[in-house]
PDB file of N, CA and C in Angstrom:
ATOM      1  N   UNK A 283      81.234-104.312  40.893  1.00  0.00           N
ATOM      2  CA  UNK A 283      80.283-104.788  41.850  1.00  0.00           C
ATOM      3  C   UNK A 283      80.746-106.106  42.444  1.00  0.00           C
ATOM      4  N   UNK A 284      80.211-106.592  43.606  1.00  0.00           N
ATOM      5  CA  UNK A 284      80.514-107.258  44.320  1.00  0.00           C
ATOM      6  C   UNK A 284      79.930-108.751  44.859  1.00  0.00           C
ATOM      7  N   UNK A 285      78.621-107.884  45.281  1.00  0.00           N
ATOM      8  CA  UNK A 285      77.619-108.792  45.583  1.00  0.00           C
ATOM      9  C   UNK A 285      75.886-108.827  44.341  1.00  0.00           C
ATOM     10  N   UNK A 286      75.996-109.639  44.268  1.00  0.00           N
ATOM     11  CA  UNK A 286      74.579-109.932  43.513  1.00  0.00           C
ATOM     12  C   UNK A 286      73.809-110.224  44.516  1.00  0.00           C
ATOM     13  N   UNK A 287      72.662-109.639  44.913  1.00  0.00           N
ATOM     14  CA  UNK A 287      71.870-109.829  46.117  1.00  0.00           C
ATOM     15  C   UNK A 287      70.850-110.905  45.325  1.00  0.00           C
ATOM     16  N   UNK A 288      70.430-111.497  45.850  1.00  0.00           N
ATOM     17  CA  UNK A 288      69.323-112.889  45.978  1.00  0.00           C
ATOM     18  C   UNK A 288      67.930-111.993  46.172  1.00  0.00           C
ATOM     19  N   UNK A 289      66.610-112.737  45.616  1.00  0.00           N
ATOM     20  CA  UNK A 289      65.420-112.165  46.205  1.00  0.00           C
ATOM     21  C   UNK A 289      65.327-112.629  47.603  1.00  0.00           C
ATOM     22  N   UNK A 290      65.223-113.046  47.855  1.00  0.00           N
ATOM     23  CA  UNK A 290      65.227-113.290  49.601  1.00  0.00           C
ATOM     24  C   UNK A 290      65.858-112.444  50.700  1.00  0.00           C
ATOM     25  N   UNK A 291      66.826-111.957  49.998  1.00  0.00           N
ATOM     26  CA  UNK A 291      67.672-110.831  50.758  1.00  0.00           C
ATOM     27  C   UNK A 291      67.570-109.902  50.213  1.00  0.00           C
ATOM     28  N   UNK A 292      66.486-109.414  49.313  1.00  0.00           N
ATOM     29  CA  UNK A 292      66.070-108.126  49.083  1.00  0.00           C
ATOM     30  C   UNK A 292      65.092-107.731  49.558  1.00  0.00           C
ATOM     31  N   UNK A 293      64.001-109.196  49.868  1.00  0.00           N
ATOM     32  CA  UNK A 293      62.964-109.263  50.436  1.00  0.00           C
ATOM     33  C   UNK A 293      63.442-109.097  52.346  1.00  0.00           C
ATOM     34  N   UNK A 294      64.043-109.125  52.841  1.00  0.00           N
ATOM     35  CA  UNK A 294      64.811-109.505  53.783  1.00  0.00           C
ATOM     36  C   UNK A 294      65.078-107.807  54.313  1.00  0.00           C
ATOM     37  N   UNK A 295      65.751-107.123  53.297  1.00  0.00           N
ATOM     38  CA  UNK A 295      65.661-105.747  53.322  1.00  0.00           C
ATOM     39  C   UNK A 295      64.651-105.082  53.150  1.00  0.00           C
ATOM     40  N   UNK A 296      63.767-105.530  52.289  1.00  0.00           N
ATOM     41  CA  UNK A 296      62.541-104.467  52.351  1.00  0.00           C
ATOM     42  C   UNK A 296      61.356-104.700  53.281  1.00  0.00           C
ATOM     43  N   UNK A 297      61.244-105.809  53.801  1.00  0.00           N
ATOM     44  CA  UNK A 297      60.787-105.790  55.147  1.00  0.00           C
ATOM     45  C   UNK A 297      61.905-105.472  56.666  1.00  0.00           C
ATOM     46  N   UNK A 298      62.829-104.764  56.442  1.00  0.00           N
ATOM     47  CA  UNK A 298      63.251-104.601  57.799  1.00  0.00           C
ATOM     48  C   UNK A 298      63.948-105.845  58.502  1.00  0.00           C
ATOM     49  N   UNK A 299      64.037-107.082  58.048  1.00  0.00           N
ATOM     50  CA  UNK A 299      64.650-108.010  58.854  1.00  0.00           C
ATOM     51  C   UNK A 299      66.027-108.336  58.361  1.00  0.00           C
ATOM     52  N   UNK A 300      66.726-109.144  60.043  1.00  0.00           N
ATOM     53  CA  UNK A 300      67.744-109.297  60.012  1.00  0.00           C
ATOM     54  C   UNK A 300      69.040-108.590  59.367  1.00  0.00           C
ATOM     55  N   UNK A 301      68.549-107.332  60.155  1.00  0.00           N
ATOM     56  CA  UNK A 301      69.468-105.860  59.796  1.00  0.00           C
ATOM     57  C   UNK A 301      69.969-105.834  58.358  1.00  0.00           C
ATOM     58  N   UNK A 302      69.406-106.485  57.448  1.00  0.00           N
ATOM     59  CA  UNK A 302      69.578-106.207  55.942  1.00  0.00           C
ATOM     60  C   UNK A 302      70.069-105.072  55.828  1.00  0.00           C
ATOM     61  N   UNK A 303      70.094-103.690  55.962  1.00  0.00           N
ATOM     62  CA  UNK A 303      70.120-102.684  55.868  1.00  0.00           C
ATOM     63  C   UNK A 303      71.493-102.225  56.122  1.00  0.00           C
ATOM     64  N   UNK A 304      71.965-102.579  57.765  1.00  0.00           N
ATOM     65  CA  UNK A 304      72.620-102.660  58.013  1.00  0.00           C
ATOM     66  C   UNK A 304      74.415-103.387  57.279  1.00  0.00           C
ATOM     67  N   UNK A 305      73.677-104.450  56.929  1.00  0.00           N
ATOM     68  CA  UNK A 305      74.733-105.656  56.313  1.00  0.00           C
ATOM     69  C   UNK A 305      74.973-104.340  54.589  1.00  0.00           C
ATOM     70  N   UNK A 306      73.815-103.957  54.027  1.00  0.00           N
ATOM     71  CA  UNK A 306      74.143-103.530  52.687  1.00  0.00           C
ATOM     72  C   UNK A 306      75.237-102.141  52.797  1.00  0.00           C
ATOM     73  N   UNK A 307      74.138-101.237  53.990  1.00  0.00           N
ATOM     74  CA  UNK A 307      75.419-100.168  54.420  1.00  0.00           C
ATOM     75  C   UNK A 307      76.716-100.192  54.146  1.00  0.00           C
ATOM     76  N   UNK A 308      76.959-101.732  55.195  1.00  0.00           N
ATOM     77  CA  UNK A 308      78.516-101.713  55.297  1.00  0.00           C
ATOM     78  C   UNK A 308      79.299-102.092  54.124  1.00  0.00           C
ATOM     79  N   UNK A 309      78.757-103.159  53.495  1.00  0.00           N
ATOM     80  CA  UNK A 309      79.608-103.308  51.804  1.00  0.00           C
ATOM     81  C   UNK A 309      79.458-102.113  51.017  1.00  0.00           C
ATOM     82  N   UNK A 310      78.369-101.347  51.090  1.00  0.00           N
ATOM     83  CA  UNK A 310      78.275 -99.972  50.465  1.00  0.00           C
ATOM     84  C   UNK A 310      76.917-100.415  49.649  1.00  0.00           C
ATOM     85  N   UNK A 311      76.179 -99.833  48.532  1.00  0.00           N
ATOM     86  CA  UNK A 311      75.003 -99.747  47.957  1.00  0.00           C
ATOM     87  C   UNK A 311      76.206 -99.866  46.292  1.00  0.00           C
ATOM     88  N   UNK A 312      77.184 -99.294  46.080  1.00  0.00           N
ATOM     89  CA  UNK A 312      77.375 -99.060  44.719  1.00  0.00           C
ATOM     90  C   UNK A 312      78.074-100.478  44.518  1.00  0.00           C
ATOM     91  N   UNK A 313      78.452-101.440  45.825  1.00  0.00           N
ATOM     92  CA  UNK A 313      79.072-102.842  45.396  1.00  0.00           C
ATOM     93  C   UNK A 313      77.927-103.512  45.106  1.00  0.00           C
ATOM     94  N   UNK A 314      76.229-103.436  45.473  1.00  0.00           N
ATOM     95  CA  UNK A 314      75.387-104.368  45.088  1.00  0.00           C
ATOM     96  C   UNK A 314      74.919-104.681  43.971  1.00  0.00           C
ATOM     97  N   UNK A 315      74.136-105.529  43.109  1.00  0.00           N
ATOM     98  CA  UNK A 315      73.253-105.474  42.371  1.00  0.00           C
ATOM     99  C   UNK A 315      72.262-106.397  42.406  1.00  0.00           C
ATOM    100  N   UNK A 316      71.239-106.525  41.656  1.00  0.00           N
ATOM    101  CA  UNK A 316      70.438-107.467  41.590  1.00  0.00           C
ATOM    102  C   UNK A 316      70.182-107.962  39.788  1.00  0.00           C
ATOM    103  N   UNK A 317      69.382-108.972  40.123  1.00  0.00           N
ATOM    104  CA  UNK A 317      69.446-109.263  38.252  1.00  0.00           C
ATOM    105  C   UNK A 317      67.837-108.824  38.001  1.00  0.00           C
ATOM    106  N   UNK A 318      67.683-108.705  36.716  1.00  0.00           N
ATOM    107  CA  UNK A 318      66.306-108.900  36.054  1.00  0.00           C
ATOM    108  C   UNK A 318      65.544-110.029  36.725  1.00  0.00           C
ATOM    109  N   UNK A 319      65.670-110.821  36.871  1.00  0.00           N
ATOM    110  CA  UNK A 319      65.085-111.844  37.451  1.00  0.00           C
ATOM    111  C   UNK A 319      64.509-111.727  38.604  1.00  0.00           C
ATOM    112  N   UNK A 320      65.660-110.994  39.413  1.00  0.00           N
ATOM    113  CA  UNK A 320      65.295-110.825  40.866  1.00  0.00           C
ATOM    114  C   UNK A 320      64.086-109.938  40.767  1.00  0.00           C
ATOM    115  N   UNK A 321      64.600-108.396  39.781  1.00  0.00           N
ATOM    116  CA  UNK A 321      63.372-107.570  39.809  1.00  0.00           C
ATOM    117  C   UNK A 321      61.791-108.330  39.749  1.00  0.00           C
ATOM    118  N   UNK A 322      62.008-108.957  38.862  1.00  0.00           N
ATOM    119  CA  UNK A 322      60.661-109.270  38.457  1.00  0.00           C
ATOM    120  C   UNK A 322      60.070-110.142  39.606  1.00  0.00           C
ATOM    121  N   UNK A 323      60.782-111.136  40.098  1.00  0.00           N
ATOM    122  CA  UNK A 323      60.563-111.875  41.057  1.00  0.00           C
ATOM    123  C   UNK A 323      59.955-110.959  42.113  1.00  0.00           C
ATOM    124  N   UNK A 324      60.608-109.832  42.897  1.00  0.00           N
ATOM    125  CA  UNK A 324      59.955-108.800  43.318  1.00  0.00           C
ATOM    126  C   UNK A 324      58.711-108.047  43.104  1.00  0.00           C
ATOM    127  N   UNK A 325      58.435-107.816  41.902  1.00  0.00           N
ATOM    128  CA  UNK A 325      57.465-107.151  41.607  1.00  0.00           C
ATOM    129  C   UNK A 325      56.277-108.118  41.626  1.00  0.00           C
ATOM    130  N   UNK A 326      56.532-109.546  41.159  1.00  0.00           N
ATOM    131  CA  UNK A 326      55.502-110.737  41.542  1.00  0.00           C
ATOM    132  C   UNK A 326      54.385-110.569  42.696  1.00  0.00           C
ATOM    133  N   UNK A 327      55.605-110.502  44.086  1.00  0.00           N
ATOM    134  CA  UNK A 327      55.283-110.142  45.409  1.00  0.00           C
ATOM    135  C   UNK A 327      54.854-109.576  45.354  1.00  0.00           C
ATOM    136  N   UNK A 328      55.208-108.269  44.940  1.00  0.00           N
ATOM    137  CA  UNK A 328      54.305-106.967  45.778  1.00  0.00           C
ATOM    138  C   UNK A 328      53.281-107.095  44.730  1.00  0.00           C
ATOM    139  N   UNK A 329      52.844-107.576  43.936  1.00  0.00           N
ATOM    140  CA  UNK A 329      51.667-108.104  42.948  1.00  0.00           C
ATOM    141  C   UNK A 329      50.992-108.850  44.071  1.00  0.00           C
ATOM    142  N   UNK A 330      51.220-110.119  43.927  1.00  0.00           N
ATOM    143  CA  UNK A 330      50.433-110.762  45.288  1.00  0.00           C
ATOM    144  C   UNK A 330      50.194-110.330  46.141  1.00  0.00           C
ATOM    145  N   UNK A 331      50.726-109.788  47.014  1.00  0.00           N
ATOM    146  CA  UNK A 331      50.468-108.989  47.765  1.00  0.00           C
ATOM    147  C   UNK A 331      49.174-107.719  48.110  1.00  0.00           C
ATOM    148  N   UNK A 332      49.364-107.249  46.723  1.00  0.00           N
ATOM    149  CA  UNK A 332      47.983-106.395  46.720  1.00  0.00           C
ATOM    150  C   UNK A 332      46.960-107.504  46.592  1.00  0.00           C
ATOM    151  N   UNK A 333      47.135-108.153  46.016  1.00  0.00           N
ATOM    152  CA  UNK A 333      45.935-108.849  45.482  1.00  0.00           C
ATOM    153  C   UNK A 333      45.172-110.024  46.748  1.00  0.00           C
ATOM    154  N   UNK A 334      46.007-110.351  47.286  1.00  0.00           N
ATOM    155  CA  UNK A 334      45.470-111.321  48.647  1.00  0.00           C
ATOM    156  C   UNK A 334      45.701-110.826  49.519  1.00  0.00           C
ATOM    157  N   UNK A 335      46.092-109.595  50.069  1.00  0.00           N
ATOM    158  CA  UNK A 335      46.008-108.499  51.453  1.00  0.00           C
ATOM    159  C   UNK A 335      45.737-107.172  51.569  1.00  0.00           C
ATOM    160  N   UNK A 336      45.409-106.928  50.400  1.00  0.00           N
ATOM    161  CA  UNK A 336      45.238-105.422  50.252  1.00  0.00           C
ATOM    162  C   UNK A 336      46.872-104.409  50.405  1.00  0.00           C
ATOM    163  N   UNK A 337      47.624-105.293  50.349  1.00  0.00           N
ATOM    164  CA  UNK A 337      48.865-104.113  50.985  1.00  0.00           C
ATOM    165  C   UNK A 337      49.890-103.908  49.785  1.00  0.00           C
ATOM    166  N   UNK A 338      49.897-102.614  49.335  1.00  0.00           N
ATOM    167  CA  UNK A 338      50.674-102.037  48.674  1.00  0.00           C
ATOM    168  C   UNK A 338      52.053-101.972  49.092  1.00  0.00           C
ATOM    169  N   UNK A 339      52.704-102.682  48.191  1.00  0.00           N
ATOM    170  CA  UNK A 339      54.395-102.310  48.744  1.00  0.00           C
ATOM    171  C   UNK A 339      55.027-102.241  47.217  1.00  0.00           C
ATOM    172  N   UNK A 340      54.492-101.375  46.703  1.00  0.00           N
ATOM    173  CA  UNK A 340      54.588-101.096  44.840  1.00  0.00           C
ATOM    174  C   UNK A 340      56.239 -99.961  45.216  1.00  0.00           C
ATOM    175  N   UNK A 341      54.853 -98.880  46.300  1.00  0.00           N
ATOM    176  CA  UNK A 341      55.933 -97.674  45.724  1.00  0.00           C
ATOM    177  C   UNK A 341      57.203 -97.804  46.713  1.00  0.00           C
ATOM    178  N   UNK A 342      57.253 -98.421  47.600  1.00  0.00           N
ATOM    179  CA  UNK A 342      58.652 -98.776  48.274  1.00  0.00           C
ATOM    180  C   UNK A 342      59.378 -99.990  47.719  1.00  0.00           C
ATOM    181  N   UNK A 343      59.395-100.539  46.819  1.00  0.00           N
ATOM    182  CA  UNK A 343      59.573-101.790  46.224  1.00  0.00           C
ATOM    183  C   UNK A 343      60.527-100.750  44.650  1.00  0.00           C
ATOM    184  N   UNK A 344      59.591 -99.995  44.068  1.00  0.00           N
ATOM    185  CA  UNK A 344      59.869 -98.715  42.773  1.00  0.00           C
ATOM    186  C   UNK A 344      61.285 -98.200  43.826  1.00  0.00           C
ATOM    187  N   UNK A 345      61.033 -97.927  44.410  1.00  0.00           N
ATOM    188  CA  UNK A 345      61.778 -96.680  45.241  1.00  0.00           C
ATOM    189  C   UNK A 345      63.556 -97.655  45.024  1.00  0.00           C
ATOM    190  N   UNK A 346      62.876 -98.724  45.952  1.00  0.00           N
ATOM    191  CA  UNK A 346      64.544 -99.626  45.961  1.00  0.00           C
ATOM    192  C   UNK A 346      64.938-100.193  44.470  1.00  0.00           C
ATOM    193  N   UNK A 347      64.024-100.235  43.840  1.00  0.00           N
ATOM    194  CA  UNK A 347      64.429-100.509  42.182  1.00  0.00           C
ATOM    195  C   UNK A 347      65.574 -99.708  41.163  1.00  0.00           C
ATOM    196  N   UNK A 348      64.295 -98.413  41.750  1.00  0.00           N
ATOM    197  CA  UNK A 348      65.478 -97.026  41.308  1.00  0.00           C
ATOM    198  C   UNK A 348      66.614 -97.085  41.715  1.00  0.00           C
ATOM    199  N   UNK A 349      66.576 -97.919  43.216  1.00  0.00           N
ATOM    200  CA  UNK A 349      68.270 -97.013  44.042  1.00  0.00           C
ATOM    201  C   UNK A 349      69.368 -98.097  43.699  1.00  0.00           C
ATOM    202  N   UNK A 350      68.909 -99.495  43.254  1.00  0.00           N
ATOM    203  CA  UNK A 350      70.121-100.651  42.755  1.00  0.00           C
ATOM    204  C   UNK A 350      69.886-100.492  41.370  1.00  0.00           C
ATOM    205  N   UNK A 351      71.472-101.001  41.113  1.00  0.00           N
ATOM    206  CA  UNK A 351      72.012-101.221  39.882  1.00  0.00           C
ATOM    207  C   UNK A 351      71.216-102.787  39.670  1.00  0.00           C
ATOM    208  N   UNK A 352      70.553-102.942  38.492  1.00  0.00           N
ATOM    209  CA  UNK A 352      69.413-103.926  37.748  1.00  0.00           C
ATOM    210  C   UNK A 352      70.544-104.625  36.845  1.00  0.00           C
ATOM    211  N   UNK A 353      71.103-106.069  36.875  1.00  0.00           N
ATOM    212  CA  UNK A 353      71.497-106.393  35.793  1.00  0.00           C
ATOM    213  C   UNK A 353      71.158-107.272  34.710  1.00  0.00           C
ATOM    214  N   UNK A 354      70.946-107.432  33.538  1.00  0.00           N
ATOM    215  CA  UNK A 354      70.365-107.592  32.799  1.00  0.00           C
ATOM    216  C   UNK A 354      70.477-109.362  32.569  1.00  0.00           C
ATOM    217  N   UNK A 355      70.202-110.174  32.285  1.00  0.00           N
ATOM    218  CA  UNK A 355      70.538-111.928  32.151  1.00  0.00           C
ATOM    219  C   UNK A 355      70.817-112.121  30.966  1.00  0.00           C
ATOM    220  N   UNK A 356      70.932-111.169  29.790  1.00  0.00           N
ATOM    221  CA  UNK A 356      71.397-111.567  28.856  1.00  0.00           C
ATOM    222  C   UNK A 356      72.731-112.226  28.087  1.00  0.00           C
ATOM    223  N   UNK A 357      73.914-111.443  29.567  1.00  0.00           N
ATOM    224  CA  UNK A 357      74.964-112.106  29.071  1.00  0.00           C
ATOM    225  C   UNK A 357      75.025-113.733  29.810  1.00  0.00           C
ATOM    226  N   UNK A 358      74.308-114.076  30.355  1.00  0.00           N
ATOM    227  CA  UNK A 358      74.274-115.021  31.453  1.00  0.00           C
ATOM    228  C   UNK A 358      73.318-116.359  30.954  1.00  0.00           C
ATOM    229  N   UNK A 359      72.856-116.159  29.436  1.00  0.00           N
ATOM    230  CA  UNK A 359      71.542-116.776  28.973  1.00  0.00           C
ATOM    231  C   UNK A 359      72.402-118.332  28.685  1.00  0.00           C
ATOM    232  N   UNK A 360      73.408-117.851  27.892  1.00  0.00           N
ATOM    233  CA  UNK A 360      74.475-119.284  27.270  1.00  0.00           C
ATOM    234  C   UNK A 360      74.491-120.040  28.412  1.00  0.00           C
ATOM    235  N   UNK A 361      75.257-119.453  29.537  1.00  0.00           N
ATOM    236  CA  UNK A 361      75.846-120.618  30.534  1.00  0.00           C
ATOM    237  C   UNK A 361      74.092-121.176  31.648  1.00  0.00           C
ATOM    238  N   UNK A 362      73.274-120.569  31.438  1.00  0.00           N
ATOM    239  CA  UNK A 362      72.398-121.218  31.476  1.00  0.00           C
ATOM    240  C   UNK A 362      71.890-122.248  31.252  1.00  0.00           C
ATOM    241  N   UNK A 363      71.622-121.967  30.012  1.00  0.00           N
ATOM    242  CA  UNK A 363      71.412-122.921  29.326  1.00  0.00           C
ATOM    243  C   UNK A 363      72.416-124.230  29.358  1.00  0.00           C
ATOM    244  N   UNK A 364      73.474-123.910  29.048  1.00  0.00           N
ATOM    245  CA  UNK A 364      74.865-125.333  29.377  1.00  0.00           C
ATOM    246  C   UNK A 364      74.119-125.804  30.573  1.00  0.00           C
ATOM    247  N   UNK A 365      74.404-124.805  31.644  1.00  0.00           N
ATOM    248  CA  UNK A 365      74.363-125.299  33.294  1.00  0.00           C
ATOM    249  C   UNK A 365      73.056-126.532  32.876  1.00  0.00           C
ATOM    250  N   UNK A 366      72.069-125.891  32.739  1.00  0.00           N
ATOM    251  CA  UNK A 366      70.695-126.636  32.467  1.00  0.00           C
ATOM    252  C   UNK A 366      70.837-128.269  32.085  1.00  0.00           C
ATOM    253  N   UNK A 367      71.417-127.716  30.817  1.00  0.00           N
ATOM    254  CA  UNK A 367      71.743-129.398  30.209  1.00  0.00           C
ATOM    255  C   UNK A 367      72.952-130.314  31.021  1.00  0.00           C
ATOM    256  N   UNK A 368      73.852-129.199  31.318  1.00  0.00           N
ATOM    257  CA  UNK A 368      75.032-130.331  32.318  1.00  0.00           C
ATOM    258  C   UNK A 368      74.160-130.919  33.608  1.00  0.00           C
ATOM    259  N   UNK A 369      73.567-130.238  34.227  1.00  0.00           N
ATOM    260  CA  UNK A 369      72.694-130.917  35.202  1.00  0.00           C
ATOM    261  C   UNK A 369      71.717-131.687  35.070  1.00  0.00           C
ATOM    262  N   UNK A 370      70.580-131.784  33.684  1.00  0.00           N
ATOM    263  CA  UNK A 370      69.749-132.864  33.464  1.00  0.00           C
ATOM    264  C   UNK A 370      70.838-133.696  33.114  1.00  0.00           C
ATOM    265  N   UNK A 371      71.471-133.846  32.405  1.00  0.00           N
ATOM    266  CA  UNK A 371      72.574-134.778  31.678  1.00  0.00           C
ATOM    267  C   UNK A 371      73.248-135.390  33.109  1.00  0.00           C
ATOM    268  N   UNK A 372      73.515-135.176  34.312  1.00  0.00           N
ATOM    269  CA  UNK A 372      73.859-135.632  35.228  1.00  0.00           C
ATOM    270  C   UNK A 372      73.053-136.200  36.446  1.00  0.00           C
ATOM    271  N   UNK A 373      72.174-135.999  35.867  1.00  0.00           N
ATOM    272  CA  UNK A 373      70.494-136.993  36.638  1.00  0.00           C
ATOM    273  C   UNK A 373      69.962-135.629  37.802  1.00  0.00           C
ATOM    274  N   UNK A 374      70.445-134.348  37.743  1.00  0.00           N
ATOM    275  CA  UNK A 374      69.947-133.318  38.569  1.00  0.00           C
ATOM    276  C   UNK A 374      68.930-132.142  38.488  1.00  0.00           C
ATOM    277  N   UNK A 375      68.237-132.884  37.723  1.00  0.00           N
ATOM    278  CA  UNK A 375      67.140-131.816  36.786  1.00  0.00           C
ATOM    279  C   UNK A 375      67.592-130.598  38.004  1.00  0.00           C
ATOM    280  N   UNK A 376      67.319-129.432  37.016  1.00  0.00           N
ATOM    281  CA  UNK A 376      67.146-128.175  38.579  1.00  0.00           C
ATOM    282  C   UNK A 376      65.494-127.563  37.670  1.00  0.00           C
ATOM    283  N   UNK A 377      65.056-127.628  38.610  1.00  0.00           N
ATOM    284  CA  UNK A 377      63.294-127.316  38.300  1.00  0.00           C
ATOM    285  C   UNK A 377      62.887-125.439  38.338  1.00  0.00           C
ATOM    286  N   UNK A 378      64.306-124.715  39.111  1.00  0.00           N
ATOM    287  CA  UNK A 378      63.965-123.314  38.817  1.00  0.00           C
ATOM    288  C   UNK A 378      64.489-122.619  38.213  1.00  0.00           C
ATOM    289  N   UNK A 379      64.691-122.474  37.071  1.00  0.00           N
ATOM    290  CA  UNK A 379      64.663-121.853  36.293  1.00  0.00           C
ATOM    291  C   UNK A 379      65.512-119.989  36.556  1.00  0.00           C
ATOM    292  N   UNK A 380      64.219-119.626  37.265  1.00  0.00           N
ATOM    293  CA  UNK A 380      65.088-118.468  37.785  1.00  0.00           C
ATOM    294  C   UNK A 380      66.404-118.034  38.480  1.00  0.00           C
ATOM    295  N   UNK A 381      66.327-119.481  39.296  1.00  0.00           N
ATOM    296  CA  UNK A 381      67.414-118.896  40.657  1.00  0.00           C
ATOM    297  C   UNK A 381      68.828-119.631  39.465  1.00  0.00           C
ATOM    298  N   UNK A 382      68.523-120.285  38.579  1.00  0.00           N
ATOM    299  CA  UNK A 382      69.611-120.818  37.906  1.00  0.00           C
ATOM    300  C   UNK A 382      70.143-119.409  36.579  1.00  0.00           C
ATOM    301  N   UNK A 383      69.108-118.628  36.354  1.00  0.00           N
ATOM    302  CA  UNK A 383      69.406-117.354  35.420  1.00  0.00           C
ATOM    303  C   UNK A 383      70.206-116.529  36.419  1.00  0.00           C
ATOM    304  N   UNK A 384      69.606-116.132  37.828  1.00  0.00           N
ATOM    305  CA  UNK A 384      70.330-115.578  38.935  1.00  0.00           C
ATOM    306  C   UNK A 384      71.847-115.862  39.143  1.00  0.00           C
ATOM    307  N   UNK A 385      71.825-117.064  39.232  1.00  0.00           N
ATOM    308  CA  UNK A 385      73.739-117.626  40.020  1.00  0.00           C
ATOM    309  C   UNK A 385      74.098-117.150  38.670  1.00  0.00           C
ATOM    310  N   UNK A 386      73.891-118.001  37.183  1.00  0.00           N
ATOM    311  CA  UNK A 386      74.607-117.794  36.387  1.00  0.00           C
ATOM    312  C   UNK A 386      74.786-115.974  35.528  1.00  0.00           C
ATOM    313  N   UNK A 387      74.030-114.881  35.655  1.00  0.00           N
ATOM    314  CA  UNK A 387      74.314-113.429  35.922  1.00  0.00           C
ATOM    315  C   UNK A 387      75.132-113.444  37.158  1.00  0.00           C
ATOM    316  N   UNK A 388      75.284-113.710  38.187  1.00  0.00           N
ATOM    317  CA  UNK A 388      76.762-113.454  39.050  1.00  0.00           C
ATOM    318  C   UNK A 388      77.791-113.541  38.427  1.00  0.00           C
ATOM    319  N   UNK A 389      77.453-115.040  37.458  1.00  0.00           N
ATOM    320  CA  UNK A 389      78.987-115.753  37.230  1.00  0.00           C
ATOM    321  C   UNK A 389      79.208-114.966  35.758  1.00  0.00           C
ATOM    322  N   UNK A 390      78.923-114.526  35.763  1.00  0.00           N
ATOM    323  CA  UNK A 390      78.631-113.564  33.998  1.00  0.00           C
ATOM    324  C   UNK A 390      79.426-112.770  34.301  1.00  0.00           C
TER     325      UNK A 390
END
Protein backbone atom coordinates (compact mmCIF):
# COMPACT_ATOMS: atom_id res chain seq x y z
CA UNK A 1 0.00 0.00 0.00
CA UNK A 2 0.75 3.35 -0.67
CA UNK A 3 -1.29 5.92 0.56
CA UNK A 4 -2.84 6.08 4.09
CA UNK A 5 -5.82 8.28 3.45
CA UNK A 6 -6.52 10.99 6.29
CA UNK A 7 -10.23 11.46 7.64
CA UNK A 8 -10.69 14.52 5.83
CA UNK A 9 -10.04 12.93 2.60
CA UNK A 10 -12.27 10.22 3.24
CA UNK A 11 -14.70 12.61 4.32
CA UNK A 12 -13.83 14.54 1.13
CA UNK A 13 -14.76 11.31 -0.81
CA UNK A 14 -17.77 10.43 0.76
CA UNK A 15 -19.32 13.59 0.24
CA UNK A 16 -18.43 13.89 -3.46
CA UNK A 17 -15.90 16.76 -3.20
CA UNK A 18 -12.95 17.77 -4.89
CA UNK A 19 -13.04 14.74 -7.26
CA UNK A 20 -11.85 12.48 -4.35
CA UNK A 21 -13.02 9.74 -6.31
CA UNK A 22 -11.43 10.56 -9.07
CA UNK A 23 -7.82 11.19 -7.37
CA UNK A 24 -8.44 7.42 -5.52
CA UNK A 25 -9.35 5.80 -9.05
CA UNK A 26 -6.21 6.82 -10.41
CA UNK A 27 -3.68 5.49 -7.61
CA UNK A 28 -6.05 2.48 -7.66
CA UNK A 29 -8.33 1.41 -4.38
CA UNK A 30 -5.85 -1.70 -3.52
CA UNK A 31 -2.80 1.13 -2.95
CA UNK A 32 -5.14 2.86 -0.20
CA UNK A 33 -5.78 2.38 3.34
CA UNK A 34 -7.04 3.94 6.24
CA UNK A 35 -6.24 3.32 10.03
CA UNK A 36 -8.54 2.32 12.94
CA UNK A 37 -8.54 5.64 13.98
CA UNK A 38 -9.66 7.06 10.90
CA UNK A 39 -12.57 4.42 10.98
CA UNK A 40 -13.74 5.38 14.10
CA UNK A 41 -13.24 8.98 13.56
CA UNK A 42 -15.74 8.33 10.69
CA UNK A 43 -18.22 6.56 12.31
CA UNK A 44 -18.19 9.57 15.07
CA UNK A 45 -19.59 11.68 12.08
CA UNK A 46 -22.00 9.81 10.71
CA UNK A 47 -23.02 9.39 14.59
CA UNK A 48 -23.39 13.12 14.81
CA UNK A 49 -24.79 13.41 12.12
CA UNK A 50 -27.87 11.39 12.78
CA UNK A 51 -28.16 12.83 15.88
CA UNK A 52 -28.16 16.78 15.04
CA UNK A 53 -29.71 16.41 11.35
CA UNK A 54 -31.51 13.56 11.06
CA UNK A 55 -29.22 12.28 8.14
CA UNK A 56 -28.10 8.87 7.92
CA UNK A 57 -24.82 8.30 6.22
CA UNK A 58 -24.28 4.85 8.35
CA UNK A 59 -24.96 2.63 5.37
CA UNK A 60 -22.75 4.48 2.76
CA UNK A 61 -20.06 5.16 5.29
CA UNK A 62 -20.41 0.62 6.13
CA UNK A 63 -20.34 0.31 2.41
CA UNK A 64 -16.79 2.32 2.02
CA UNK A 65 -15.55 0.55 5.25
CA UNK A 66 -16.08 -2.79 3.66
CA UNK A 67 -14.38 -1.64 0.33
CA UNK A 68 -10.79 -0.22 2.18
CA UNK A 69 -8.22 -2.07 3.63
CA UNK A 70 -8.64 -0.90 7.76
CA UNK A 71 -5.24 -0.82 9.40
CA UNK A 72 -4.91 -1.63 12.70
CA UNK A 73 -2.58 1.09 15.24
CA UNK A 74 -1.22 -1.49 17.03
CA UNK A 75 2.01 -1.74 15.43
CA UNK A 76 2.22 2.08 15.48
CA UNK A 77 1.32 2.36 19.46
CA UNK A 78 5.40 2.45 20.52
CA UNK A 79 6.40 5.24 18.16
CA UNK A 80 3.52 7.04 19.44
CA UNK A 81 4.00 7.11 22.31
CA UNK A 82 8.05 8.15 21.81
CA UNK A 83 6.66 10.77 19.20
CA UNK A 84 4.37 12.01 22.22
CA UNK A 85 7.10 12.35 24.72
CA UNK A 86 9.82 13.67 22.08
CA UNK A 87 7.41 16.48 21.40
CA UNK A 88 6.24 17.42 25.04
CA UNK A 89 9.97 17.05 25.93
CA UNK A 90 10.60 19.69 23.16
CA UNK A 91 8.04 22.33 24.43
CA UNK A 92 5.38 21.01 21.48
CA UNK A 93 2.73 19.37 23.37
CA UNK A 94 0.59 17.86 20.27
CA UNK A 95 -3.02 17.90 21.89
CA UNK A 96 -4.45 15.16 19.21
CA UNK A 97 -3.92 12.31 19.98
CA UNK A 98 -5.51 10.70 17.02
CA UNK A 99 -4.03 12.36 14.03
CA UNK A 100 -0.60 11.51 15.92
CA UNK A 101 -1.79 7.42 16.10
CA UNK A 102 -2.69 8.19 12.24
CA UNK A 103 0.90 9.64 10.83
CA UNK A 104 2.60 7.22 13.12
CA UNK A 105 0.42 3.80 11.44
CA UNK A 106 1.75 5.30 8.01
CA UNK A 107 5.16 5.32 9.40
CA UNK A 108 4.62 1.71 10.83
Amino acid sequence: MKYLLDTNVCVFYLRGKYNMDIAIDKVGWRQCAISEITALELKIGAELSMQRDGIDRMEGLNHFLNAITILPISKAIDMAATEKVRLRMAGAPLDDDFDLLIGCTAAA
